PDB file of C-alpha atoms and ligand atoms in Angstrom:
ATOM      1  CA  UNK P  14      14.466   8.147 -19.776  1.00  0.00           C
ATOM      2  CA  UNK P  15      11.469   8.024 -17.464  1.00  0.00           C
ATOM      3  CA  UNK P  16      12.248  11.230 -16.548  1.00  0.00           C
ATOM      4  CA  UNK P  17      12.696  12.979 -19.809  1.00  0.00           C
ATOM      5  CA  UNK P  18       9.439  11.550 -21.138  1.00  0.00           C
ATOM      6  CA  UNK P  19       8.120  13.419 -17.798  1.00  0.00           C
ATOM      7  CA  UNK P  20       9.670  16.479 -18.316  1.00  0.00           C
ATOM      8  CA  UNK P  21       8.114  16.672 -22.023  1.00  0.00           C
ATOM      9  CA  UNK P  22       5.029  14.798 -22.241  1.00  0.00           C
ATOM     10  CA  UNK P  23       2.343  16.842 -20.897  1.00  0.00           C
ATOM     11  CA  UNK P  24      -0.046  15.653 -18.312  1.00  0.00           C
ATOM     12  CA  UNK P  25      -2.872  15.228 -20.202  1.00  0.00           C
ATOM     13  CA  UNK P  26      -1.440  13.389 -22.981  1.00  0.00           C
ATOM     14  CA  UNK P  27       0.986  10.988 -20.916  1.00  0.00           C
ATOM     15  CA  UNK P  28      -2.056  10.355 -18.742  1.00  0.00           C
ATOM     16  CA  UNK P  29      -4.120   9.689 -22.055  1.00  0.00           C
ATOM     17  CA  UNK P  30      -1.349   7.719 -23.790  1.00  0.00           C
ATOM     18  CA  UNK P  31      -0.816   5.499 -20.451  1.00  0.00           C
ATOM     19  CA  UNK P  32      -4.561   4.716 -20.339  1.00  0.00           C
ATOM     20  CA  UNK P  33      -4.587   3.131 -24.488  1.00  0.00           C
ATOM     21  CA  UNK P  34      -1.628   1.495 -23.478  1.00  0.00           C
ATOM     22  CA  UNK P  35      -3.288  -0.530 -20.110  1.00  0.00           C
ATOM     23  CA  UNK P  36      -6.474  -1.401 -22.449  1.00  0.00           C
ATOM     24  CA  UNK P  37      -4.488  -2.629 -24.895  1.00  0.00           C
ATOM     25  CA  UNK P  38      -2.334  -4.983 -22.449  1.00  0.00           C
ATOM     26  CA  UNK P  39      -5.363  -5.541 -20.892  1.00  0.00           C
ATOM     27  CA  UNK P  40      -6.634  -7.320 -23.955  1.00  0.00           C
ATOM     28  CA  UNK P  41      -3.171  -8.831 -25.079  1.00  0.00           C
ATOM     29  CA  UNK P  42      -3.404 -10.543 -21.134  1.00  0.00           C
ATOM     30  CA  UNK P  43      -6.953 -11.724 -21.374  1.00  0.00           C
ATOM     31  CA  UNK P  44      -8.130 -14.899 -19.736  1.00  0.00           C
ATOM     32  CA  UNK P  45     -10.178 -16.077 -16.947  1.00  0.00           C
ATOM     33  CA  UNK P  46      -7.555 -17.133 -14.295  1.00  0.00           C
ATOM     34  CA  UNK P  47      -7.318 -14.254 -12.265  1.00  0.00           C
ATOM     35  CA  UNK P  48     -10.215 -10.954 -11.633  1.00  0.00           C
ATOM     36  CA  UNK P  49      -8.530  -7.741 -10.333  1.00  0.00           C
ATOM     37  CA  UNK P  50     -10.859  -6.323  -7.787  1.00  0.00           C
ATOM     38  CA  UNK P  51     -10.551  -3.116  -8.921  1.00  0.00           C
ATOM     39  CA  UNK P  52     -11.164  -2.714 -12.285  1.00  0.00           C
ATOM     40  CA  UNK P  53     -13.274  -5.802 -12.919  1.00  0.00           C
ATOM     41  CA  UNK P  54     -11.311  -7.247 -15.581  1.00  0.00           C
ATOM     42  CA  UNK P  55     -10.484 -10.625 -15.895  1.00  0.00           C
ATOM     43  CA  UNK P  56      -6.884 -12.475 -17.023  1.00  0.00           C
ATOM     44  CA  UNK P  57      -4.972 -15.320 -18.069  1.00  0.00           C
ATOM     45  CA  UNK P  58      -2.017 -13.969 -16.244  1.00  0.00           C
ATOM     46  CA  UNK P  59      -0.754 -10.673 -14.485  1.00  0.00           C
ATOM     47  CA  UNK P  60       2.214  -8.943 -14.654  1.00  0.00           C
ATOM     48  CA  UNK P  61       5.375  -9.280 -11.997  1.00  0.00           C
ATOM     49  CA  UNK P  62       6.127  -6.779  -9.763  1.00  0.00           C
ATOM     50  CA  UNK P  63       8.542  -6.154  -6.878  1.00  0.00           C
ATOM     51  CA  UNK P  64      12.236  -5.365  -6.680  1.00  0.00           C
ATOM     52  CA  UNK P  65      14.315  -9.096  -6.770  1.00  0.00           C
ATOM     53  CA  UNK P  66      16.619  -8.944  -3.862  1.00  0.00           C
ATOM     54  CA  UNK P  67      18.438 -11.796  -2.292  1.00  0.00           C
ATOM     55  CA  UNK P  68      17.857 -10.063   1.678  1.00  0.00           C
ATOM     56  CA  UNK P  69      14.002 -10.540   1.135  1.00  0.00           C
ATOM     57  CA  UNK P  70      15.081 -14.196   0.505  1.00  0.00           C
ATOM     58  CA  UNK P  71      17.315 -14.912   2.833  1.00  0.00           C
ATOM     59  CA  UNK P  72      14.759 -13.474   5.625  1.00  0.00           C
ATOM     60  CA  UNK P  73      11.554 -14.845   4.067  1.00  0.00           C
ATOM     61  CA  UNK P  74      10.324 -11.280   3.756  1.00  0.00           C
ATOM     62  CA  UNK P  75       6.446 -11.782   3.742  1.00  0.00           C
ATOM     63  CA  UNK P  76       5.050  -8.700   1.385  1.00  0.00           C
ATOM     64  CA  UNK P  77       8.231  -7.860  -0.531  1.00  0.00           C
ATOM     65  CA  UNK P  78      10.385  -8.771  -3.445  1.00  0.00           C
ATOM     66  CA  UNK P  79       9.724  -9.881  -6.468  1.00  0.00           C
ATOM     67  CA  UNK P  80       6.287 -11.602  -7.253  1.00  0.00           C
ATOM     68  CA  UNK P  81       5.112 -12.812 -10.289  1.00  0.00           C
ATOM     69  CA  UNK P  82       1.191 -12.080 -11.080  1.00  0.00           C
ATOM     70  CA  UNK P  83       0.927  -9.217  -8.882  1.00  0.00           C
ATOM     71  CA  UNK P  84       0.238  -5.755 -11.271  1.00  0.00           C
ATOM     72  CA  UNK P  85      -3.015  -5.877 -13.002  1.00  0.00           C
ATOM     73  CA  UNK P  86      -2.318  -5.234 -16.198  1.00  0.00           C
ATOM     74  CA  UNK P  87      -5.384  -2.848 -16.274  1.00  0.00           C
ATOM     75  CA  UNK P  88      -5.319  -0.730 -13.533  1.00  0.00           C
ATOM     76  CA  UNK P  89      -1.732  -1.558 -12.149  1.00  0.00           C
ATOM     77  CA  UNK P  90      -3.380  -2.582  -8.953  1.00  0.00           C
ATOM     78  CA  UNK P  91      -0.946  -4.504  -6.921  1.00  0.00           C
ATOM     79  CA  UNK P  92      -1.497  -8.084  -4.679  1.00  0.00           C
ATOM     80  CA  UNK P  93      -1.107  -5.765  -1.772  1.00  0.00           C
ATOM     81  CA  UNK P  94      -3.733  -3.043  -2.740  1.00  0.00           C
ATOM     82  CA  UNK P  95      -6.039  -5.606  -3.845  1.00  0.00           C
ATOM     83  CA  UNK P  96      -5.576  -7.376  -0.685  1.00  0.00           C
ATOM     84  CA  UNK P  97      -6.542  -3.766   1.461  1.00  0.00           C
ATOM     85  CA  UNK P  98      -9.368  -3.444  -0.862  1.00  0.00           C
ATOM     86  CA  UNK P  99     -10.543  -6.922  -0.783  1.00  0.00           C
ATOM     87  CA  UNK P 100     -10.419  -6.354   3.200  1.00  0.00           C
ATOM     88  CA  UNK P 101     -12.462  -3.382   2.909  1.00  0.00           C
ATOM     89  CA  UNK P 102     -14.867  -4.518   0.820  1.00  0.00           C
ATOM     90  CA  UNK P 103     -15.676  -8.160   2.386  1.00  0.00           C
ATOM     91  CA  UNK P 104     -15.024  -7.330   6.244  1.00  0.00           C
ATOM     92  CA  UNK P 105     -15.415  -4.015   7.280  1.00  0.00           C
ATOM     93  CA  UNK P 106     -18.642  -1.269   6.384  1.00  0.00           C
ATOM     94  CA  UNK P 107     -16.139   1.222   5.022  1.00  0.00           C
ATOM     95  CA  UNK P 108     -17.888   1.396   1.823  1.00  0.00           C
ATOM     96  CA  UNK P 109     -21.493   2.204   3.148  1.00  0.00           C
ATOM     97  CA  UNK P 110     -20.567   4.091   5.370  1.00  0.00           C
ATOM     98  CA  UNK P 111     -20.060   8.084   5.454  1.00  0.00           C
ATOM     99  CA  UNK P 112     -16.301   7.708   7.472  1.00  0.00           C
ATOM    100  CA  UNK P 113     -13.909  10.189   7.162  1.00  0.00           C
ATOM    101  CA  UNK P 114     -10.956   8.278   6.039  1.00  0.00           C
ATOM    102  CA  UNK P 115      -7.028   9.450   5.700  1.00  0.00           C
ATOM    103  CA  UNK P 116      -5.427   7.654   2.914  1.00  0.00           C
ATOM    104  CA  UNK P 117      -1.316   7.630   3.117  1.00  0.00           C
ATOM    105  CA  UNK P 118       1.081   7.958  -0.048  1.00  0.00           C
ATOM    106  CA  UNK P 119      -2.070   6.344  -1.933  1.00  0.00           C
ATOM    107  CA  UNK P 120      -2.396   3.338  -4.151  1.00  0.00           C
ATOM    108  CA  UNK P 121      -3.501   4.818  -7.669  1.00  0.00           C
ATOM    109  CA  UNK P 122      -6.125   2.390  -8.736  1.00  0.00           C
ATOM    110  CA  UNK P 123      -7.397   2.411  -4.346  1.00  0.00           C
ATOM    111  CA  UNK P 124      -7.317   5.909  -4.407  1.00  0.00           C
ATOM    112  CA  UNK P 125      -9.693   5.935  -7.824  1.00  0.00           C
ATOM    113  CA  UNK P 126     -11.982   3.626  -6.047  1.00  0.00           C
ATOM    114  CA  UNK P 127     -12.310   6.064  -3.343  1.00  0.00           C
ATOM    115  CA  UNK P 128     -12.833   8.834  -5.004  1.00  0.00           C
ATOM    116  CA  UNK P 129     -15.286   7.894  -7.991  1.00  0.00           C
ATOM    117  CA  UNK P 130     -17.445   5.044  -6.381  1.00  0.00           C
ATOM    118  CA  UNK P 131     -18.033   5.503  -2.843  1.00  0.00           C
ATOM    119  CA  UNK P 132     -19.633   8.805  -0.566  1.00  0.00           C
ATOM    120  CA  UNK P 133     -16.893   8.757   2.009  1.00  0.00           C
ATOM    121  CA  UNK P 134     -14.927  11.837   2.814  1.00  0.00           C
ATOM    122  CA  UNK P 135     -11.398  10.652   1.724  1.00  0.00           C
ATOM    123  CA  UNK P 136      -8.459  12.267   2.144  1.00  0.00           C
ATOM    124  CA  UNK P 137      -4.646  11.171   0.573  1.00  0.00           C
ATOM    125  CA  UNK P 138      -1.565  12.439   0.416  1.00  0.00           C
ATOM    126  CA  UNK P 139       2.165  12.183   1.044  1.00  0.00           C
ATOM    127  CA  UNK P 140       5.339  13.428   2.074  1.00  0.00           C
ATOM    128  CA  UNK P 141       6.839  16.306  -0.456  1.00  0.00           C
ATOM    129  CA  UNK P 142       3.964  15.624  -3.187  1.00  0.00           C
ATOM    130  CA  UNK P 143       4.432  18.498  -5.091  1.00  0.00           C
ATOM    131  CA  UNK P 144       8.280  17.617  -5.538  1.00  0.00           C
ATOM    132  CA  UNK P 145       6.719  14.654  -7.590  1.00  0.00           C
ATOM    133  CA  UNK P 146       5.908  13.964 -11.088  1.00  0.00           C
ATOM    134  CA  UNK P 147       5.109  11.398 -12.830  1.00  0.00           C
ATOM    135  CA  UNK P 148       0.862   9.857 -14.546  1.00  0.00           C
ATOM    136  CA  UNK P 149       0.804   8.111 -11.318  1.00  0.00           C
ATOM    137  CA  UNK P 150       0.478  10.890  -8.637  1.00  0.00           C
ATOM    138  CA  UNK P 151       0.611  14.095 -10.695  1.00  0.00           C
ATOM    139  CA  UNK P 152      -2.326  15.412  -9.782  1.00  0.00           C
ATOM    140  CA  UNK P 153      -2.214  14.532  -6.217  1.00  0.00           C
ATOM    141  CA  UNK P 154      -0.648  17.770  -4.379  1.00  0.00           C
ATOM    142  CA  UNK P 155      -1.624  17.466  -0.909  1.00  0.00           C
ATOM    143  CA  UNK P 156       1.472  17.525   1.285  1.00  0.00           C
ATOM    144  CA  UNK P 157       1.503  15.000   4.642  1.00  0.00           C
ATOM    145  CA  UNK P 158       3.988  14.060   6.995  1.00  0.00           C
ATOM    146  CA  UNK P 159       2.832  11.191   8.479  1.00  0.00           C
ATOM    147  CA  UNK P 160       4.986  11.653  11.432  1.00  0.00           C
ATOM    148  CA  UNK P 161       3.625  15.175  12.291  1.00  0.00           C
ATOM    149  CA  UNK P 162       0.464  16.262  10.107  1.00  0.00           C
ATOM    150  CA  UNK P 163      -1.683  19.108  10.923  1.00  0.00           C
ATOM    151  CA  UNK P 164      -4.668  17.217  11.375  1.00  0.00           C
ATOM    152  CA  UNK P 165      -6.821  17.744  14.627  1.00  0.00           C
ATOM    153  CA  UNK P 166      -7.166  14.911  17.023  1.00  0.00           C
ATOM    154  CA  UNK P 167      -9.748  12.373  16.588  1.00  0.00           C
ATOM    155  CA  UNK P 168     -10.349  13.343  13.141  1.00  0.00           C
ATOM    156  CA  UNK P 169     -10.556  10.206  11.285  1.00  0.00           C
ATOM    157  CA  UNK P 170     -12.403   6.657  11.174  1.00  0.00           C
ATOM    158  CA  UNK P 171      -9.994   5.342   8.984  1.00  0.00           C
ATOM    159  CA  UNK P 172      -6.362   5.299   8.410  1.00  0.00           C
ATOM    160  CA  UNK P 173      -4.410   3.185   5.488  1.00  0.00           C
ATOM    161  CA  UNK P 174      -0.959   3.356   5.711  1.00  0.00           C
ATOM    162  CA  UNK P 175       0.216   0.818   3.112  1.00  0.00           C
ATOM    163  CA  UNK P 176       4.016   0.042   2.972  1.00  0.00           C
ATOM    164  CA  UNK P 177       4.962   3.304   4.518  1.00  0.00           C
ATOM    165  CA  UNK P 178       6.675   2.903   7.900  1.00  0.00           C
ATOM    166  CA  UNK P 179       9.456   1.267   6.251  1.00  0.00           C
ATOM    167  CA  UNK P 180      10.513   3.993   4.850  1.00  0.00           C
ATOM    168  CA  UNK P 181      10.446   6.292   7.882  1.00  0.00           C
ATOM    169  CA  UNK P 182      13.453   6.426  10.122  1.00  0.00           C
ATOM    170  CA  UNK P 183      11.122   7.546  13.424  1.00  0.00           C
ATOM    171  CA  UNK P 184       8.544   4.933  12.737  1.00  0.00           C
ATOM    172  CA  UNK P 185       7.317   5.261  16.200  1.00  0.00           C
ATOM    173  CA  UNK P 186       6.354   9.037  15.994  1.00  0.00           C
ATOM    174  CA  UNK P 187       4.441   8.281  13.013  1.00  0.00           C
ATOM    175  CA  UNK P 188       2.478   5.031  14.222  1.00  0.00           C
ATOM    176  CA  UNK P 189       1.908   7.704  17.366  1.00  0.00           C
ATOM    177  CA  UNK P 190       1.068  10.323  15.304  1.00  0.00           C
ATOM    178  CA  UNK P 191      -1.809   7.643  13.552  1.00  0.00           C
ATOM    179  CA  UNK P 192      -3.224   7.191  17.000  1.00  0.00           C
ATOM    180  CA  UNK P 193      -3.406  10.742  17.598  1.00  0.00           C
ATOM    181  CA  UNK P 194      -5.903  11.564  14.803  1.00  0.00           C
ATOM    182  CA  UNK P 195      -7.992   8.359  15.216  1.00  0.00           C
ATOM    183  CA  UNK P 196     -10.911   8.483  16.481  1.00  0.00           C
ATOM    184  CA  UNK P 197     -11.419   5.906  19.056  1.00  0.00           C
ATOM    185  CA  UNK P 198     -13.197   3.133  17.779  1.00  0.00           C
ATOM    186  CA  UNK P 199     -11.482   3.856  14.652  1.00  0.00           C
ATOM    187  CA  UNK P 200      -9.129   1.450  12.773  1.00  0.00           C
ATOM    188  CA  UNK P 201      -5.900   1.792  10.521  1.00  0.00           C
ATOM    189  CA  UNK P 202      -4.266  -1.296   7.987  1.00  0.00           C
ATOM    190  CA  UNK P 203      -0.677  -0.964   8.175  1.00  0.00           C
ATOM    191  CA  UNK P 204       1.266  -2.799   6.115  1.00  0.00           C
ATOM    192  CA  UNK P 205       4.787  -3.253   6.020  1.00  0.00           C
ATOM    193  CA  UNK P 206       6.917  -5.822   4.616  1.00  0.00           C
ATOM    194  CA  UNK P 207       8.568  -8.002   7.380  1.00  0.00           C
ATOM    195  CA  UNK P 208      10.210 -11.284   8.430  1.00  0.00           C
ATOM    196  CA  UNK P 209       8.560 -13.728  10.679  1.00  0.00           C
ATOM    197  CA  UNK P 210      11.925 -14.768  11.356  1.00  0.00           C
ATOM    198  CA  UNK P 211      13.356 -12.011  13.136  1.00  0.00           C
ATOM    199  CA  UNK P 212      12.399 -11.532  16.613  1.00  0.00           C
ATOM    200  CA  UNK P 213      13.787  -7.975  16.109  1.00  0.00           C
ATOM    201  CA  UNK P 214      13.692  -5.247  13.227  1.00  0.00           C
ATOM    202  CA  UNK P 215      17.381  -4.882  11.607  1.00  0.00           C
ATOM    203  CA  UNK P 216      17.749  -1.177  11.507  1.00  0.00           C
ATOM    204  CA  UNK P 217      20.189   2.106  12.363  1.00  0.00           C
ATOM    205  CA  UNK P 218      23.221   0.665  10.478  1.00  0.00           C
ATOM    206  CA  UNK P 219      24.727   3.243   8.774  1.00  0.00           C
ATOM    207  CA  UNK P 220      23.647   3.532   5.519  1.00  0.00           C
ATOM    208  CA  UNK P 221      23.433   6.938   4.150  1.00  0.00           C
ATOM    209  CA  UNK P 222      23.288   5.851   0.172  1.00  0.00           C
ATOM    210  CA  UNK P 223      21.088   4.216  -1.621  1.00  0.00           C
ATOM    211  CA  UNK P 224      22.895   1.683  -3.049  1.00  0.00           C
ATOM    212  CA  UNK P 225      24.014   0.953   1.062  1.00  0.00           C
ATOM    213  CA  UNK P 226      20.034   0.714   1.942  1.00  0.00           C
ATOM    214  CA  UNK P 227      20.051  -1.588  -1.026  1.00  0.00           C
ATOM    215  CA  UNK P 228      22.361  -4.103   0.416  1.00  0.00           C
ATOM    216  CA  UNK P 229      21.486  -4.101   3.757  1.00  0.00           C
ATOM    217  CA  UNK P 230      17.430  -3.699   3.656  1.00  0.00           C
ATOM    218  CA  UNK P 231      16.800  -5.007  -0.066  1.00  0.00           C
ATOM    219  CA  UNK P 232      15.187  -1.709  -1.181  1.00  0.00           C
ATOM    220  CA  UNK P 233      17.266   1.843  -1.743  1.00  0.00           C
ATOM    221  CA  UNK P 234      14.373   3.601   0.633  1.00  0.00           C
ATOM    222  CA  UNK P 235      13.839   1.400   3.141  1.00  0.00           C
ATOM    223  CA  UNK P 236      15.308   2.475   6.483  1.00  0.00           C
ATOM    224  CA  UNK P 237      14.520  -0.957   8.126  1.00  0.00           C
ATOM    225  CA  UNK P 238      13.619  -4.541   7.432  1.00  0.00           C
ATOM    226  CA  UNK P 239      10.636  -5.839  10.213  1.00  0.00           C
ATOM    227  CA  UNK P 240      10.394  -8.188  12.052  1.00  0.00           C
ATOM    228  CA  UNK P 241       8.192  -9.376  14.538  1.00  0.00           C
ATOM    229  CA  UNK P 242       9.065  -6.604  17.219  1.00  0.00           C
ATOM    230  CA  UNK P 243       6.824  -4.812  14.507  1.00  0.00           C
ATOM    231  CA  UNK P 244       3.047  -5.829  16.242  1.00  0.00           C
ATOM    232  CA  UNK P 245       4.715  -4.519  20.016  1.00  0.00           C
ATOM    233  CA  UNK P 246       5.909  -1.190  18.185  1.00  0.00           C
ATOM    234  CA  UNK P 247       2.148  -0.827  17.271  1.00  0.00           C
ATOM    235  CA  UNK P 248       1.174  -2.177  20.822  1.00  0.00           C
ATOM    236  CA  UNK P 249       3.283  -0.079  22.180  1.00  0.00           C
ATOM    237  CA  UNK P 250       1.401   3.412  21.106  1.00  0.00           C
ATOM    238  CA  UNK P 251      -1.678   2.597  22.322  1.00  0.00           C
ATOM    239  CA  UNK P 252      -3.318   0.046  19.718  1.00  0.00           C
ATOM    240  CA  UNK P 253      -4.895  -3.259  19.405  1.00  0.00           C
ATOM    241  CA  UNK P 254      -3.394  -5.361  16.750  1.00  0.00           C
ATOM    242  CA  UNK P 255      -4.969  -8.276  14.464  1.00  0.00           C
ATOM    243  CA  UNK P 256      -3.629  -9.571  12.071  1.00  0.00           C
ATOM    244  CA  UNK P 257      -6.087 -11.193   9.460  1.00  0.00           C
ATOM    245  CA  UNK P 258      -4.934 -14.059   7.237  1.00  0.00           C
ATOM    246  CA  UNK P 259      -7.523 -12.644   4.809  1.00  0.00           C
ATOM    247  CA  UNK P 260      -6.979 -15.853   2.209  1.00  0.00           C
ATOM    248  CA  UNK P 261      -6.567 -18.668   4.571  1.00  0.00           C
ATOM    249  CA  UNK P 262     -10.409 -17.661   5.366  1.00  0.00           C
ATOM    250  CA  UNK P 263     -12.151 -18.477   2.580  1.00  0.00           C
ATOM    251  CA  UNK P 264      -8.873 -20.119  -0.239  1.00  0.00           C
ATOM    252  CA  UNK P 265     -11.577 -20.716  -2.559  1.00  0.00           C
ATOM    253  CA  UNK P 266     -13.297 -17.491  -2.382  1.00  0.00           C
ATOM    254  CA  UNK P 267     -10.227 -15.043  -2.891  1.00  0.00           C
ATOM    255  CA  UNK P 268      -8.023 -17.663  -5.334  1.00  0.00           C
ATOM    256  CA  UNK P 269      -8.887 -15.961  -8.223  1.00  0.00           C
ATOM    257  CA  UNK P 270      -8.011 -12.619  -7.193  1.00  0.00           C
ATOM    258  CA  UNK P 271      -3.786 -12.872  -7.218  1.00  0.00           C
ATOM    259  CA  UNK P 272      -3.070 -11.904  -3.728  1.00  0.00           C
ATOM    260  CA  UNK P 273      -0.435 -12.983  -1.614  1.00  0.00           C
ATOM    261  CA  UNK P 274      -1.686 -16.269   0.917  1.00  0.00           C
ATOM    262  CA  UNK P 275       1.205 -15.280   3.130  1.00  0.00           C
ATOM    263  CA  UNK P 276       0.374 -11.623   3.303  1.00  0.00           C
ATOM    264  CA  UNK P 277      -1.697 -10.610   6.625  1.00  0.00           C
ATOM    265  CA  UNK P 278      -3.771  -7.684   6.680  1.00  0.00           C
ATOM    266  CA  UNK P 279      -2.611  -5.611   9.860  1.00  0.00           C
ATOM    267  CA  UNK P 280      -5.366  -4.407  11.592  1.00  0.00           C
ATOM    268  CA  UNK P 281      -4.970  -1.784  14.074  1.00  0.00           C
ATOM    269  CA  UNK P 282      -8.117  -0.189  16.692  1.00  0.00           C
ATOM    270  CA  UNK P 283      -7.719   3.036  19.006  1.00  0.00           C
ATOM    271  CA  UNK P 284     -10.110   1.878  21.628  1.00  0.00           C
ATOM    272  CA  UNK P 285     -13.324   3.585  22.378  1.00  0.00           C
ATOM    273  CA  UNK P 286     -12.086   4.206  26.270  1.00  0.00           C
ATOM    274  CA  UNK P 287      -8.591   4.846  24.754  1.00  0.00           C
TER     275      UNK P 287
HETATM  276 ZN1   ZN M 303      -7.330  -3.918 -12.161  1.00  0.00          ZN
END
């Protein structure tokens, strides 16, 4: 259905259409519990995202799943964007700065941010983007392959890679590929789902369908599920790792803002002598 609406409803209108509908949930979701970020609005409640899947259960998947006040209901920013942005915003000079920043398979309501309120030189894109269609991405046409782009090295201050590798069988050449284009001193937030209960990633099973990815890594494109092995893959291209339990450093300061307590942000630096 999804796709039929796609296929008939031109840009313009389904992008128009889509906006009256998010003001008007906006308003039907009103309240003062929650603030997205983002847009600026404030909420009683949010809406639930995530796929439900009883492998992110069983393996305490920290990132994934289902989770209930995560979408804004205005600007379908999720817990995890808002987290990145959050991050950004509080803890890093990204947004005063003039960096040159590589953003991968964007956020929609990040991306916007980018674009229309700061004076950085962004750059976003994904793999096969002109194969897609849909009010989310349409207009975003810029082909990458994260795991061999034709960027020069040392090109960027910035990288955000948000819930990407996952989905990448040779996540290695990628995260290598990351390094290569950093400048050093610069810094990338990778996020991935994983479990802090698995010393290592499960991953090369076969599983060429989706409904086999489904059942063995709780999402029909993942090619892996993390786990802790995940900070020495990283490590092991060259990069410092942090990871930043962004709520747990100020609960009262970032309670209204519906993201995830559990949820680290995954800092990675090329060093300066690197
Ligand atoms: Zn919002």
């Amino acid at each position: 259905m999804k796709n039929f609406i796609k296929e008939f409803i031109p840009y313009w209108l389904g992008v128009k259409i889509r906006g009256n509908y998010q003001r008007l949930q906006a308003f039907v979701y009103r309240g003062n519990k929650y603030v997205c970020p983002l847009c600026g609005k404030s909420f009683r409640k949010m809406l639930t995202g995530g796929i439900e899947n009883e492998i992110f259960k069983k393996y305490h998947i920290i990132g994934g799943g289902r989770r209930p006040n995560s979408v804004c209901p205005r600007c379908y920013s999720t817990d995890r964007d808002r987290l990145v942005f959050i991050y950004l915003r509080d803890f890093t000079d990204v947004f005063k700065k003039n960096y040159q920043i590589l953003h991968i398979a964007p956020e929609g309501s990040l991306r916007a941010y980018f674009m229309h309120k700061t004076s950085v030189s962004y750059t976003s894109g994904f793999k096969d983007a002109q194969a897609y269609k849909g009010y989310y991405y349409d207009q975003l046409k810029q082909h990458i392959d994260i795991t061999a782009t034709d960027f020069s090295d040392n090109k960027f201050d910035v990288v955000i890679c948000n819930h990407v590798l996952e989905h990448i069988e040779d996540d290695l050449k990628a995260m290598r590929e990351i390094f290569r284009i950093m400048k050093p001193g610069g810094f990338g937030i990778l996020q991935v789902p994983f479990s802090p209960d698995l010393e290592k990633s499960i991953e090369g099973l076969p599983a060429p369908t989706p409904a086999e990815r489904l059942r063995l890594y709780g999402q029909e494109d993942h090619v892996r599920i993390y786990g802790v092995d995940y900070f020495d893959r990283l490590k092991s291209v060259g990069f410092e790792v942090n990871k930043f339990m962004l709520y747990h450093s100020d609960s009262e300061k970032y309670k209204n803002y519906a993201i995830n307590p559990e949820e680290p942000i995954i800092v990675v630096k090329k060093s300066k002598l690197g």
